PDB file of C-alpha atoms and ligand atoms in Angstrom:
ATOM      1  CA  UNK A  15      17.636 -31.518  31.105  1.00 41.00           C
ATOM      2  CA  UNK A  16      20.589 -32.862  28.392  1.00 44.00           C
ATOM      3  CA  UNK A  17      20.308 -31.530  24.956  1.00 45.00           C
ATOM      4  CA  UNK A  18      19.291 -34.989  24.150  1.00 46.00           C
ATOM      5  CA  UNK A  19      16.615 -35.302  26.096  1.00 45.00           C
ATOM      6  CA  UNK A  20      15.541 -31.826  25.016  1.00 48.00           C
ATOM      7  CA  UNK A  21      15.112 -33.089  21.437  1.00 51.00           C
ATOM      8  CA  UNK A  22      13.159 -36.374  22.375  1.00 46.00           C
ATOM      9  CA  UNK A  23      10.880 -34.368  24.235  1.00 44.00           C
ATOM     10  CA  UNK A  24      10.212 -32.085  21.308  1.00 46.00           C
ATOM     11  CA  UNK A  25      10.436 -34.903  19.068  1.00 48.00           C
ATOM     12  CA  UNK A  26       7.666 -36.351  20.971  1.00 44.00           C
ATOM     13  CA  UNK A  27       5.540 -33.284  21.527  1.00 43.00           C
ATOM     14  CA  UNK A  28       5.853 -33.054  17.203  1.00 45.00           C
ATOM     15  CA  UNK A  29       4.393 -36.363  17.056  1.00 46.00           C
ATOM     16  CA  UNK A  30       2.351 -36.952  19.922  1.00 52.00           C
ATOM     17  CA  UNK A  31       2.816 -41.033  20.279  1.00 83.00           C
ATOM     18  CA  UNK A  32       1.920 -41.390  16.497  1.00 94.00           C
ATOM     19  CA  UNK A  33       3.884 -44.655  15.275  1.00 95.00           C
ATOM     20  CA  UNK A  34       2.648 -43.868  11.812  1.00 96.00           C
ATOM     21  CA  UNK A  35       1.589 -40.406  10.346  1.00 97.00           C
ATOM     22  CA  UNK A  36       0.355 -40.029   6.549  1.00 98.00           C
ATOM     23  CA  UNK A  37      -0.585 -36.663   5.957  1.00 98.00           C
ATOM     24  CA  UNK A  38      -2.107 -36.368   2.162  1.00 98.00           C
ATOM     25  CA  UNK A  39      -0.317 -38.543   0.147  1.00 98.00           C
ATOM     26  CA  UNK A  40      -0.349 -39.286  -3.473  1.00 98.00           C
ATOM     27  CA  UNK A  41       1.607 -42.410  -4.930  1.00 98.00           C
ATOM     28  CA  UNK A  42       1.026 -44.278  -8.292  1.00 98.00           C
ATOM     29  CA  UNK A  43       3.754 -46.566  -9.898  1.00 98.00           C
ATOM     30  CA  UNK A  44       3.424 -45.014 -13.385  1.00 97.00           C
ATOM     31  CA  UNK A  45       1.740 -42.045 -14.293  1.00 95.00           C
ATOM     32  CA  UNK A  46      -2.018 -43.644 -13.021  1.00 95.00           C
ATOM     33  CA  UNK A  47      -2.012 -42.778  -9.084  1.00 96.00           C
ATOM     34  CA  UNK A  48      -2.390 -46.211  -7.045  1.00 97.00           C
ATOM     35  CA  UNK A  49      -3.375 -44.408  -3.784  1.00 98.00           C
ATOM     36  CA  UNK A  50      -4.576 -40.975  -3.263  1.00 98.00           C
ATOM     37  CA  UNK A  51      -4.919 -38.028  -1.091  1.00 97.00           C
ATOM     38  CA  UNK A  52      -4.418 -40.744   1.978  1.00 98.00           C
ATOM     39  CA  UNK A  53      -4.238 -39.048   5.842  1.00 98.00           C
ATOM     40  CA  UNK A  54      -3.854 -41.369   8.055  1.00 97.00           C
ATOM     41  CA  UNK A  55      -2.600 -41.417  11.668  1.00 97.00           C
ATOM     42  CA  UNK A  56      -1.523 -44.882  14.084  1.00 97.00           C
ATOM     43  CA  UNK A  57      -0.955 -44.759  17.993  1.00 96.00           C
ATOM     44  CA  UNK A  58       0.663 -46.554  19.535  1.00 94.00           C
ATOM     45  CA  UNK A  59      -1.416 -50.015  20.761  1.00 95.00           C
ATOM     46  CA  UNK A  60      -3.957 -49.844  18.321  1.00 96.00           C
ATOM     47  CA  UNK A  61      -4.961 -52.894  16.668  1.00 96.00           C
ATOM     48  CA  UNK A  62      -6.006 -51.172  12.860  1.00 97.00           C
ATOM     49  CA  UNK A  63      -7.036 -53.361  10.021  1.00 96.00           C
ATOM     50  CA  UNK A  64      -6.560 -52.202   6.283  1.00 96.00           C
ATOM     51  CA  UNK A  65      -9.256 -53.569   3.863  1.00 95.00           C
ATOM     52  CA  UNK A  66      -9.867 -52.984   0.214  1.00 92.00           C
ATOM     53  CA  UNK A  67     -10.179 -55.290  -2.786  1.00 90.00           C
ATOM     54  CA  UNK A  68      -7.467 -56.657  -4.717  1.00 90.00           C
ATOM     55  CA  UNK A  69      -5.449 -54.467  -6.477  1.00 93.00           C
ATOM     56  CA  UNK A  70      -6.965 -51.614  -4.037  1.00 95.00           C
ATOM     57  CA  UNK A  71      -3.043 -50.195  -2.644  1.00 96.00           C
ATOM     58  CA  UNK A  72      -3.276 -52.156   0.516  1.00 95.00           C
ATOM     59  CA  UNK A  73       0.011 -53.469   0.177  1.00 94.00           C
ATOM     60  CA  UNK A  74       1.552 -49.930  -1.556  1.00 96.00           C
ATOM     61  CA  UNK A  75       0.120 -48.172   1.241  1.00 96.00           C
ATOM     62  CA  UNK A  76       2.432 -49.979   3.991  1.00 95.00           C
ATOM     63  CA  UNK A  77       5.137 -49.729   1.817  1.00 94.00           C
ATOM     64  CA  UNK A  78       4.342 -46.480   1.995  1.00 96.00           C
ATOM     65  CA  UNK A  79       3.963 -46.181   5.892  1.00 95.00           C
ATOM     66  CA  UNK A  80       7.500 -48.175   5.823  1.00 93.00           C
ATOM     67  CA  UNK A  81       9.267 -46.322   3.722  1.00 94.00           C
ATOM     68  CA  UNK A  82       9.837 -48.951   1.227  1.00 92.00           C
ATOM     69  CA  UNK A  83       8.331 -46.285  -1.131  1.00 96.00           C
ATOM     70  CA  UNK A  84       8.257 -42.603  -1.431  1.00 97.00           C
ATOM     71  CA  UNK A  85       5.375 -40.696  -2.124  1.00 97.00           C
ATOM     72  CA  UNK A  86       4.679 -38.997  -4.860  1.00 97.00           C
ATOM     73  CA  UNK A  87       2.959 -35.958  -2.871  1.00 97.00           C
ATOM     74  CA  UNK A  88       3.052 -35.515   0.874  1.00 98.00           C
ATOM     75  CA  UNK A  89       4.948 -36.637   3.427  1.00 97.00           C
ATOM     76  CA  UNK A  90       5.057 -40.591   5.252  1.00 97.00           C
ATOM     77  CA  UNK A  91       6.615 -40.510   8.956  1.00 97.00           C
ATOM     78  CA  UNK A  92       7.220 -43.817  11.141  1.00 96.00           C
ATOM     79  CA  UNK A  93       8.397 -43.548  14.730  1.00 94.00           C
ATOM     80  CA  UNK A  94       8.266 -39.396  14.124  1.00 93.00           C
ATOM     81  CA  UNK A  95      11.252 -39.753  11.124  1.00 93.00           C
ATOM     82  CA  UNK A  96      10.784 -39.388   7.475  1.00 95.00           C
ATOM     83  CA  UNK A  97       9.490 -42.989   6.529  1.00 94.00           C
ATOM     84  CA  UNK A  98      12.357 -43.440   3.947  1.00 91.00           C
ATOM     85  CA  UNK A  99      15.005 -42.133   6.451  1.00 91.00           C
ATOM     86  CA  UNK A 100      14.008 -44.612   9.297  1.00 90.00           C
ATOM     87  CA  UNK A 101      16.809 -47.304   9.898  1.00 83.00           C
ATOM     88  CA  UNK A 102      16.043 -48.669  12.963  1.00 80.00           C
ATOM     89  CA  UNK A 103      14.916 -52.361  11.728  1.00 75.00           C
ATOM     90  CA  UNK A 104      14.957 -53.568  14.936  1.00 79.00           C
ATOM     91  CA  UNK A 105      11.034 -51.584  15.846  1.00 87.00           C
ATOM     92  CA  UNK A 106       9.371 -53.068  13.091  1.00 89.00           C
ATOM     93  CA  UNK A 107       8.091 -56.900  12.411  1.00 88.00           C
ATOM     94  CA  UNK A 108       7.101 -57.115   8.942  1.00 85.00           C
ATOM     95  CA  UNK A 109       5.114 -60.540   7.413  1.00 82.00           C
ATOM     96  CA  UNK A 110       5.299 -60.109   3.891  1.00 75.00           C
ATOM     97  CA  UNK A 111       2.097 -60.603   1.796  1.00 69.00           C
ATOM     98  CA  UNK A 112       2.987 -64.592   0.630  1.00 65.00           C
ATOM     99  CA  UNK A 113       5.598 -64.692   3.252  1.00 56.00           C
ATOM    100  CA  UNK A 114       7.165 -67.364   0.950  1.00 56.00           C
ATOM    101  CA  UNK A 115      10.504 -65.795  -0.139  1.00 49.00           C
ATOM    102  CA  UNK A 116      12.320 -67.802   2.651  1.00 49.00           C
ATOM    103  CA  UNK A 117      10.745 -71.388   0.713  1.00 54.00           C
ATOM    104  CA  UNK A 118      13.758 -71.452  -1.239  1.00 62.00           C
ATOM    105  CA  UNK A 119      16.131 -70.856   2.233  1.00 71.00           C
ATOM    106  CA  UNK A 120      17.314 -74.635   3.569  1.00 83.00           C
ATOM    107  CA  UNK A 121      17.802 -72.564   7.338  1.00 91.00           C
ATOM    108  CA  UNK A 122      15.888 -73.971  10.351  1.00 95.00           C
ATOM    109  CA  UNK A 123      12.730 -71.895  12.478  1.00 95.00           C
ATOM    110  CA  UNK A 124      15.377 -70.821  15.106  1.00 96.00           C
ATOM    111  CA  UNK A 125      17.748 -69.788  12.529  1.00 95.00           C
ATOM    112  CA  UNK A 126      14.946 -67.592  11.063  1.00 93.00           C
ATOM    113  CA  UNK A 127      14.156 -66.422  14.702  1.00 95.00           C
ATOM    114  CA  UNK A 128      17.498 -65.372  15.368  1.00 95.00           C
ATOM    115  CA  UNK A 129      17.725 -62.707  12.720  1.00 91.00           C
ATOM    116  CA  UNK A 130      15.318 -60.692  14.566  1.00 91.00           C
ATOM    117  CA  UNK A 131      17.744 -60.453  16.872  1.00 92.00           C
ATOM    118  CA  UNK A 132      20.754 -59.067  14.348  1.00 89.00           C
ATOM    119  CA  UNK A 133      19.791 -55.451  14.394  1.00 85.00           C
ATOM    120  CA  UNK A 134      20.374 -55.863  17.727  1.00 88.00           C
ATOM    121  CA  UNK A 135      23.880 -56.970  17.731  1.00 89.00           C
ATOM    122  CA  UNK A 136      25.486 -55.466  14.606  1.00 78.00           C
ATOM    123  CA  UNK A 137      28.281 -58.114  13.563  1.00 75.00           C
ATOM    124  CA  UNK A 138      28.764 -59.753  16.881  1.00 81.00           C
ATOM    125  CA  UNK A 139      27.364 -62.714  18.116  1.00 91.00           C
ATOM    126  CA  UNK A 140      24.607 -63.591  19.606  1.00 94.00           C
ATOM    127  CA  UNK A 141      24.897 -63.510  23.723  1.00 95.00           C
ATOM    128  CA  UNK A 142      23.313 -66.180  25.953  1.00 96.00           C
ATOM    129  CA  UNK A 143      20.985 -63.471  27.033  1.00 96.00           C
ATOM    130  CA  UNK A 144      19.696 -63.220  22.760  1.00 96.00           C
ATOM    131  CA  UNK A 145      19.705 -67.229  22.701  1.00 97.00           C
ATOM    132  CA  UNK A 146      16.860 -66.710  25.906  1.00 97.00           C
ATOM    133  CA  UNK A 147      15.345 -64.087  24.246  1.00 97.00           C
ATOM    134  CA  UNK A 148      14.768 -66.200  21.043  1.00 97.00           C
ATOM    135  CA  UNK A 149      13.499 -68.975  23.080  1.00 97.00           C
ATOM    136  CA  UNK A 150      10.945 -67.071  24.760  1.00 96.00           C
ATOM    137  CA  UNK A 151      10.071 -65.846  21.398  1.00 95.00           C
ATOM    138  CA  UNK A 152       9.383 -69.271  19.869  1.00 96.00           C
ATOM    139  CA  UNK A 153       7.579 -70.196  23.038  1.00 95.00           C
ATOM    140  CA  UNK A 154       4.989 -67.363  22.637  1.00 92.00           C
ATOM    141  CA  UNK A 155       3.870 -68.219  19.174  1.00 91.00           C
ATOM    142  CA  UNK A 156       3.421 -71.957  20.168  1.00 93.00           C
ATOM    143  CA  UNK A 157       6.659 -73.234  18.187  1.00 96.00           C
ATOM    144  CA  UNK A 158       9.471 -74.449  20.391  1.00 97.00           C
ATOM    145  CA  UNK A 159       8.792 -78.266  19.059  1.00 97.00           C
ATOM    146  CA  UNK A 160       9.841 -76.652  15.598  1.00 97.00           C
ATOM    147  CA  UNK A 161      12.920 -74.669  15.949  1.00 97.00           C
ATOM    148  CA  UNK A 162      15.112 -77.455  14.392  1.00 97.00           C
ATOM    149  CA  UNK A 163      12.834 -77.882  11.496  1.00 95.00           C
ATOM    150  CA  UNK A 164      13.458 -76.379   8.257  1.00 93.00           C
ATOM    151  CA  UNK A 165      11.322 -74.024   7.176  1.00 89.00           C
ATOM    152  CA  UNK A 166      10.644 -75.096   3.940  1.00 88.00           C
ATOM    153  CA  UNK A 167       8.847 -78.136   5.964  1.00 89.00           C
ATOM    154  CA  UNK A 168       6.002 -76.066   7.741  1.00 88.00           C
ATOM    155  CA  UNK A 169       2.586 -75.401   6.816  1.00 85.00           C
ATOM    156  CA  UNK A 170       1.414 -71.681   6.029  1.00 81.00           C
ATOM    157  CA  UNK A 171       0.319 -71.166   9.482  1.00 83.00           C
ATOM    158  CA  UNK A 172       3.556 -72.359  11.033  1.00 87.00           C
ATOM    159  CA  UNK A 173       5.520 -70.558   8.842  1.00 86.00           C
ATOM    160  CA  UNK A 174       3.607 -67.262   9.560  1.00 85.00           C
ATOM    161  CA  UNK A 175       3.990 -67.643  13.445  1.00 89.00           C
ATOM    162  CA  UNK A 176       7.851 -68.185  13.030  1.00 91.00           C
ATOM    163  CA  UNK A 177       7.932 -64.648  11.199  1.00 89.00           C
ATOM    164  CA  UNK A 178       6.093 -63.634  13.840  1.00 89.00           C
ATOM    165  CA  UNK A 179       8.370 -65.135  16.263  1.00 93.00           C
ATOM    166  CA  UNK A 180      11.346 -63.405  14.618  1.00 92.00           C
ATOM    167  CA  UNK A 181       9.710 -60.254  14.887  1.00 89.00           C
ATOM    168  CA  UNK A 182       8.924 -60.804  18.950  1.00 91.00           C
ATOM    169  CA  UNK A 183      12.696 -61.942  18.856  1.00 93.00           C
ATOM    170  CA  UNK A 184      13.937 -58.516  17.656  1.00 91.00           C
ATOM    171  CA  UNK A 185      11.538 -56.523  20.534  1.00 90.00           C
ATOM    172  CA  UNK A 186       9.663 -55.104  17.744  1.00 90.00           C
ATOM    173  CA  UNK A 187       7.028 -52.774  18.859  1.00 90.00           C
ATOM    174  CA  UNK A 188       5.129 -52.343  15.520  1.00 94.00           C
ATOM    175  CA  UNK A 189       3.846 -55.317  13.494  1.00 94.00           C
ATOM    176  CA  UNK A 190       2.416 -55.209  10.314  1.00 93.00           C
ATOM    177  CA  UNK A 191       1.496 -58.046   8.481  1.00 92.00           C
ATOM    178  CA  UNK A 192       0.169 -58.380   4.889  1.00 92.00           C
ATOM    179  CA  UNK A 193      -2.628 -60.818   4.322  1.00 89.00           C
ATOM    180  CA  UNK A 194      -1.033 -63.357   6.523  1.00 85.00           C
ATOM    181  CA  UNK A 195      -3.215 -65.698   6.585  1.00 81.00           C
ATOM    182  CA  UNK A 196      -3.478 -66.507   2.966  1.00 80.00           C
ATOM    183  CA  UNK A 197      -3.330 -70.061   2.448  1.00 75.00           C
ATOM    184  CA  UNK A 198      -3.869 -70.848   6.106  1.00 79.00           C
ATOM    185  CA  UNK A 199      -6.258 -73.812   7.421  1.00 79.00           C
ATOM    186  CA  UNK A 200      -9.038 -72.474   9.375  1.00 81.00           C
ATOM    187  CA  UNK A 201      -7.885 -73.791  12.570  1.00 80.00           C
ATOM    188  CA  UNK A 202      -4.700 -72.170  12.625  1.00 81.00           C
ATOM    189  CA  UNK A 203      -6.151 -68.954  11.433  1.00 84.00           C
ATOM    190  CA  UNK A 204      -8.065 -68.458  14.807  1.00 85.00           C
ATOM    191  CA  UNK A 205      -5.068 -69.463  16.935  1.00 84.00           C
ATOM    192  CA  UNK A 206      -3.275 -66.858  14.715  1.00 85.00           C
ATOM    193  CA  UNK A 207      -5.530 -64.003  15.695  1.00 89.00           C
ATOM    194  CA  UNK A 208      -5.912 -65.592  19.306  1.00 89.00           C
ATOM    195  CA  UNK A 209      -2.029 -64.439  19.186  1.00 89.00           C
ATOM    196  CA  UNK A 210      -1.950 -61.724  17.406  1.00 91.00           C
ATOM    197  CA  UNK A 211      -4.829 -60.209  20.249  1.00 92.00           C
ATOM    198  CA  UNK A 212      -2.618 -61.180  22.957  1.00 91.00           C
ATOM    199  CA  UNK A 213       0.654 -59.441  21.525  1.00 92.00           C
ATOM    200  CA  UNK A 214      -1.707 -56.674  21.131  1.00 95.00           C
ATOM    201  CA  UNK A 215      -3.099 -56.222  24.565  1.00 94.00           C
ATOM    202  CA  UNK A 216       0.864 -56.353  25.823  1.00 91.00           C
ATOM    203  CA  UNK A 217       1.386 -53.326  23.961  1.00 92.00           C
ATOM    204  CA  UNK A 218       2.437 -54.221  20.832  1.00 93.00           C
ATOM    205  CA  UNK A 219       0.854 -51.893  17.775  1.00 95.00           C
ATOM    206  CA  UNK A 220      -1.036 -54.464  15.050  1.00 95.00           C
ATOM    207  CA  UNK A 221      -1.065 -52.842  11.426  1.00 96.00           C
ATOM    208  CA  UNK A 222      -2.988 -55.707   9.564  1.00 95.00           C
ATOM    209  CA  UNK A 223      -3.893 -55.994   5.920  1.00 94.00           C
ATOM    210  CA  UNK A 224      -6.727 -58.458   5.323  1.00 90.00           C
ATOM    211  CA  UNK A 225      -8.928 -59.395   3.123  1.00 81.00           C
ATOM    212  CA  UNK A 226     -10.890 -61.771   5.617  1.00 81.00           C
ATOM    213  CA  UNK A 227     -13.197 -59.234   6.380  1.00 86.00           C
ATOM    214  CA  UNK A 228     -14.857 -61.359   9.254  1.00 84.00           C
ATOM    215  CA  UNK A 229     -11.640 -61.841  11.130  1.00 84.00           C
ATOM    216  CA  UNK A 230     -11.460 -58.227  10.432  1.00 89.00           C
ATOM    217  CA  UNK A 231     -14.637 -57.564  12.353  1.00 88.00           C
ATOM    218  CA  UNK A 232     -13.801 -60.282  15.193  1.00 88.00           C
ATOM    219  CA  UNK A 233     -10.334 -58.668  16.064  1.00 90.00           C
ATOM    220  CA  UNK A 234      -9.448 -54.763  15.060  1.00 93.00           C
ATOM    221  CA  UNK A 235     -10.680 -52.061  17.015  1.00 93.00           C
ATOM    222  CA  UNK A 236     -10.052 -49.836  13.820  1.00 96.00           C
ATOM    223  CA  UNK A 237     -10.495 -50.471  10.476  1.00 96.00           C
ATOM    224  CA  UNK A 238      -9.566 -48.347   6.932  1.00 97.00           C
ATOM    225  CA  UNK A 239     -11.260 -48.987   3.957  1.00 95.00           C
ATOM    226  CA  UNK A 240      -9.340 -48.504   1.306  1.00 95.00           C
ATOM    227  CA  UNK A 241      -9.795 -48.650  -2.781  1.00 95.00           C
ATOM    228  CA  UNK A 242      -7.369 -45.578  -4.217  1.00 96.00           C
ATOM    229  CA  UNK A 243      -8.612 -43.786  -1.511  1.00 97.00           C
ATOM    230  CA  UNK A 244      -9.805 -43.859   2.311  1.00 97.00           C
ATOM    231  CA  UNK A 245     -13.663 -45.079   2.132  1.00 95.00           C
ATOM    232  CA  UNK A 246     -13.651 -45.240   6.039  1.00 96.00           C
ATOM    233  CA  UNK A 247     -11.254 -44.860   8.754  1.00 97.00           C
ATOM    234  CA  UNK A 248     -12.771 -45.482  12.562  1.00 97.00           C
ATOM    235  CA  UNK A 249     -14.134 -47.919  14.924  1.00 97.00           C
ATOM    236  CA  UNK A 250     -14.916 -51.224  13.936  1.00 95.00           C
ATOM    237  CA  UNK A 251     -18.961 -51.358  14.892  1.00 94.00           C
ATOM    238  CA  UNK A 252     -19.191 -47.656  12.849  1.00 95.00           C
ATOM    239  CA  UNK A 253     -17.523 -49.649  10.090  1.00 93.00           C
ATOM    240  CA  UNK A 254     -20.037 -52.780   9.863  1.00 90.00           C
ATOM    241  CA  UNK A 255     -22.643 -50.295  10.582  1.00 90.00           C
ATOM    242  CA  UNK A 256     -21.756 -48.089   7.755  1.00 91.00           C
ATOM    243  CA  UNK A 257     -22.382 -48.330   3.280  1.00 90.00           C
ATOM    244  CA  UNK A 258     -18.541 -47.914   3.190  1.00 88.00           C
ATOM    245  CA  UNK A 259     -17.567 -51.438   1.936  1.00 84.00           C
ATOM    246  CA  UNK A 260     -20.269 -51.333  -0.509  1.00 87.00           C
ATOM    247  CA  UNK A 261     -19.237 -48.318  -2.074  1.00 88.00           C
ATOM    248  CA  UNK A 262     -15.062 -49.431  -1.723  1.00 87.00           C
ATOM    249  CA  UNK A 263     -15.851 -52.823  -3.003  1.00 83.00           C
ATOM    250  CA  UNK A 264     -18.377 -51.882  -5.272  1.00 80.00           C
ATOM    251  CA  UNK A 265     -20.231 -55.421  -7.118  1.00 59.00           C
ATOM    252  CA  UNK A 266     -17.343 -57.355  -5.110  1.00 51.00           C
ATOM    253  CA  UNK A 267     -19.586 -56.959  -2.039  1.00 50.00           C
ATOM    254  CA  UNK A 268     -21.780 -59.160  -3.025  1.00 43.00           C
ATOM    255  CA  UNK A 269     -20.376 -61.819  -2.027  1.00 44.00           C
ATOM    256  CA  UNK A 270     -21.425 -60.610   1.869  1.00 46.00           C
ATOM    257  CA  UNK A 271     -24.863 -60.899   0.815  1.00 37.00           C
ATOM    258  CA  UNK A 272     -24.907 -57.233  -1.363  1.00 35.00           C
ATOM    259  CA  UNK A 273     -27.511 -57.332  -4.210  1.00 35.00           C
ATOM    260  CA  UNK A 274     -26.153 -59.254  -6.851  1.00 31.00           C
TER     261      UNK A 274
HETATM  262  N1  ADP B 308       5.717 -52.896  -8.405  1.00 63.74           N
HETATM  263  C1  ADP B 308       4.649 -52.482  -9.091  1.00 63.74           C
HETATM  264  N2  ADP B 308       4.775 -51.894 -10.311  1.00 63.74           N
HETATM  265  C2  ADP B 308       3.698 -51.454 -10.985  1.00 63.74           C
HETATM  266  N3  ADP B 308       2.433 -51.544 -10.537  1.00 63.74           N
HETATM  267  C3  ADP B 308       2.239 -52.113  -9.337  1.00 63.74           C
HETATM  268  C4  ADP B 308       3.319 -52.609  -8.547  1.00 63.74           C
HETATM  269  N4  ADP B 308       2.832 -53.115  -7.400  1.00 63.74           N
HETATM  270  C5  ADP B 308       1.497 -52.948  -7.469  1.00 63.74           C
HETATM  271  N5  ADP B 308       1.132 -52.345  -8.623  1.00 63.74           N
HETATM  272  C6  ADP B 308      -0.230 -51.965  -9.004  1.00 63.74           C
HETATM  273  O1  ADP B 308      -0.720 -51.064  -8.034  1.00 63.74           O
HETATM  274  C7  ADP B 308      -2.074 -51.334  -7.736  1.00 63.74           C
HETATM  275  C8  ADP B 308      -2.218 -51.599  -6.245  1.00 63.74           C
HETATM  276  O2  ADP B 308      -1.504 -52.783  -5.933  1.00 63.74           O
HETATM  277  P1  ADP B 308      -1.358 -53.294  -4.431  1.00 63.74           P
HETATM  278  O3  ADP B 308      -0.887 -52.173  -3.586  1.00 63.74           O
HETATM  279  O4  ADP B 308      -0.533 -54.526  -4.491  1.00 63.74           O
HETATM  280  O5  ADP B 308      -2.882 -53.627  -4.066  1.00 63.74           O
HETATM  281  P2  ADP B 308      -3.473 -54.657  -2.988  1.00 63.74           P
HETATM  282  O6  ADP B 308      -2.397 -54.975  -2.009  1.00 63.74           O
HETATM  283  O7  ADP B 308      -4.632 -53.920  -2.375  1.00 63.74           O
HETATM  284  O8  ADP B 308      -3.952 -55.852  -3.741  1.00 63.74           O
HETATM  285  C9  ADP B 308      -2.487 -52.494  -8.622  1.00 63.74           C
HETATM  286  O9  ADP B 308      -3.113 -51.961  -9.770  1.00 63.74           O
HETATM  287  C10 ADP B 308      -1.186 -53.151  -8.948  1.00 63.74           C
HETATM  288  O10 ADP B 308      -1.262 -53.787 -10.211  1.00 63.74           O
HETATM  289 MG1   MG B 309      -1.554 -56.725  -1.410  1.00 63.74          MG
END
């Protein structure tokens, strides 16, 4: 056995398949923590949902798991690295919360496709072999008929499947999307999660932040309740089963038929 292989295998034994590890983190803007005391562990090919009210951390909390923030107290690890240290862009499909920053970009669905393929290739250019890979990528999420449009010109559900599609494009094995269906007709929405399942079941981890809390219940196998804190972390049916979104969502439940 190389060195190198040496310190995979230990690398792996140290993390034991874990894609994302929390272990007792603490993380507040200001002085006021925004999410607390949060353990939390992903496998690889799980399908986990993240729930909480607005203004609950949902969205701070993958930052967290990305790296995009640094907690406060404890330690975030993605891919068995320090979460802020992790560089390799190319494992990771994110979908933005309001994916909407590209509105203002006049580039085309394959154009946006094609990034996910530029962690890939540094500077160079893209082969014949990244052009296939691109089209097979717009082909899965339904959108070949699209590629030449801009994408200021799609609705919210096309425009979420061609992030998607970027992400397939750049072989990502860990997607996390935040509230992605925002602003979505219901049609689309169940073709969404038709695709997202699919992508799942081929291997491909699903970290999803939702506030649709019946999608939640049609599609993860896992789901966290969050407010500040973990209200419930486990399997679906325990979750539905369980006074854990009262308590997380408080008088905001009652809009599931709670008591008010
Ligand atoms: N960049 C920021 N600076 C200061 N406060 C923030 C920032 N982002 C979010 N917050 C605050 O942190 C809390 C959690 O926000 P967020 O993680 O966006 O919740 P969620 O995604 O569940 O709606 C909220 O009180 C929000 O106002
Ligand atoms: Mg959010």
């Amino acid at each position: 056995m190389s060195a190198s292989s040496d310190d995979a295998a230990a690398e792996s034994a140290a993390t034991g398949g874990a894609i994302v590890e929390l272990s007792n983190v603490n993380f507040g803007y200001t002085a006021t923590p925004v999410v607390e005391d949060i353990t939390l562990r992903i496998d690889q090919g799980e399908y986990v949902a993240v729930v909480g009210p607005n203004g609950s951390g949902k969205s701070t909390l993958m930052k967290l798991m990305l790296g995009l923030l640094r907690p406060d107290v404890g330690k975030a690890r993605l891919f068995g690295e320090a979460s802020h240290d992790f560089d390799d862009g190319s494992r990771i499909g994110y979908v933005a919360q309001h994916a909407s920053a590209s509105k203002e970009m006049p580039i085309t669905v394959r154009e946006v496709v094609r990034m996910g393929r530029f962690p890939h290739v540094g500077f160079g250019r893209l082969s014949a072999e990244d052009e296939a890979i691109v089209d097979r990528a717009l082909e899965t999420v339904g959108m070949t008929a699209f590629a030449n449009r801009r994408v200021t010109k799609l609705s919210g559900g096309q425009r979420q499947r061609a992030f998607i599609a970027r992400a397939l494009a750049g072989e990502a094995d860990l997607l996390v999307l935040d509230e992605p269906t925002v602003g979505v007709d219901a049609e689309s929405v169940d073709a969404f999660y038709d695709l997202l399942e699919s992508l799942n079941e081929e291997g491909i981890t699903v970290l999803l932040i939702e506030h649709d809390l019946s999608a939640v219940t049609e599609h993860a196998e896992r789901v966290v309740c969050l407010n500040r804190e973990i209200y419930f972390d486990g399997p679906t049916e325990e979750f539905v089963q369980s006074d854990a979104l009262s308590r997380a969502f408080g008088t905001a439940a009652s809009f599931l038929g709670g008591s008010r």
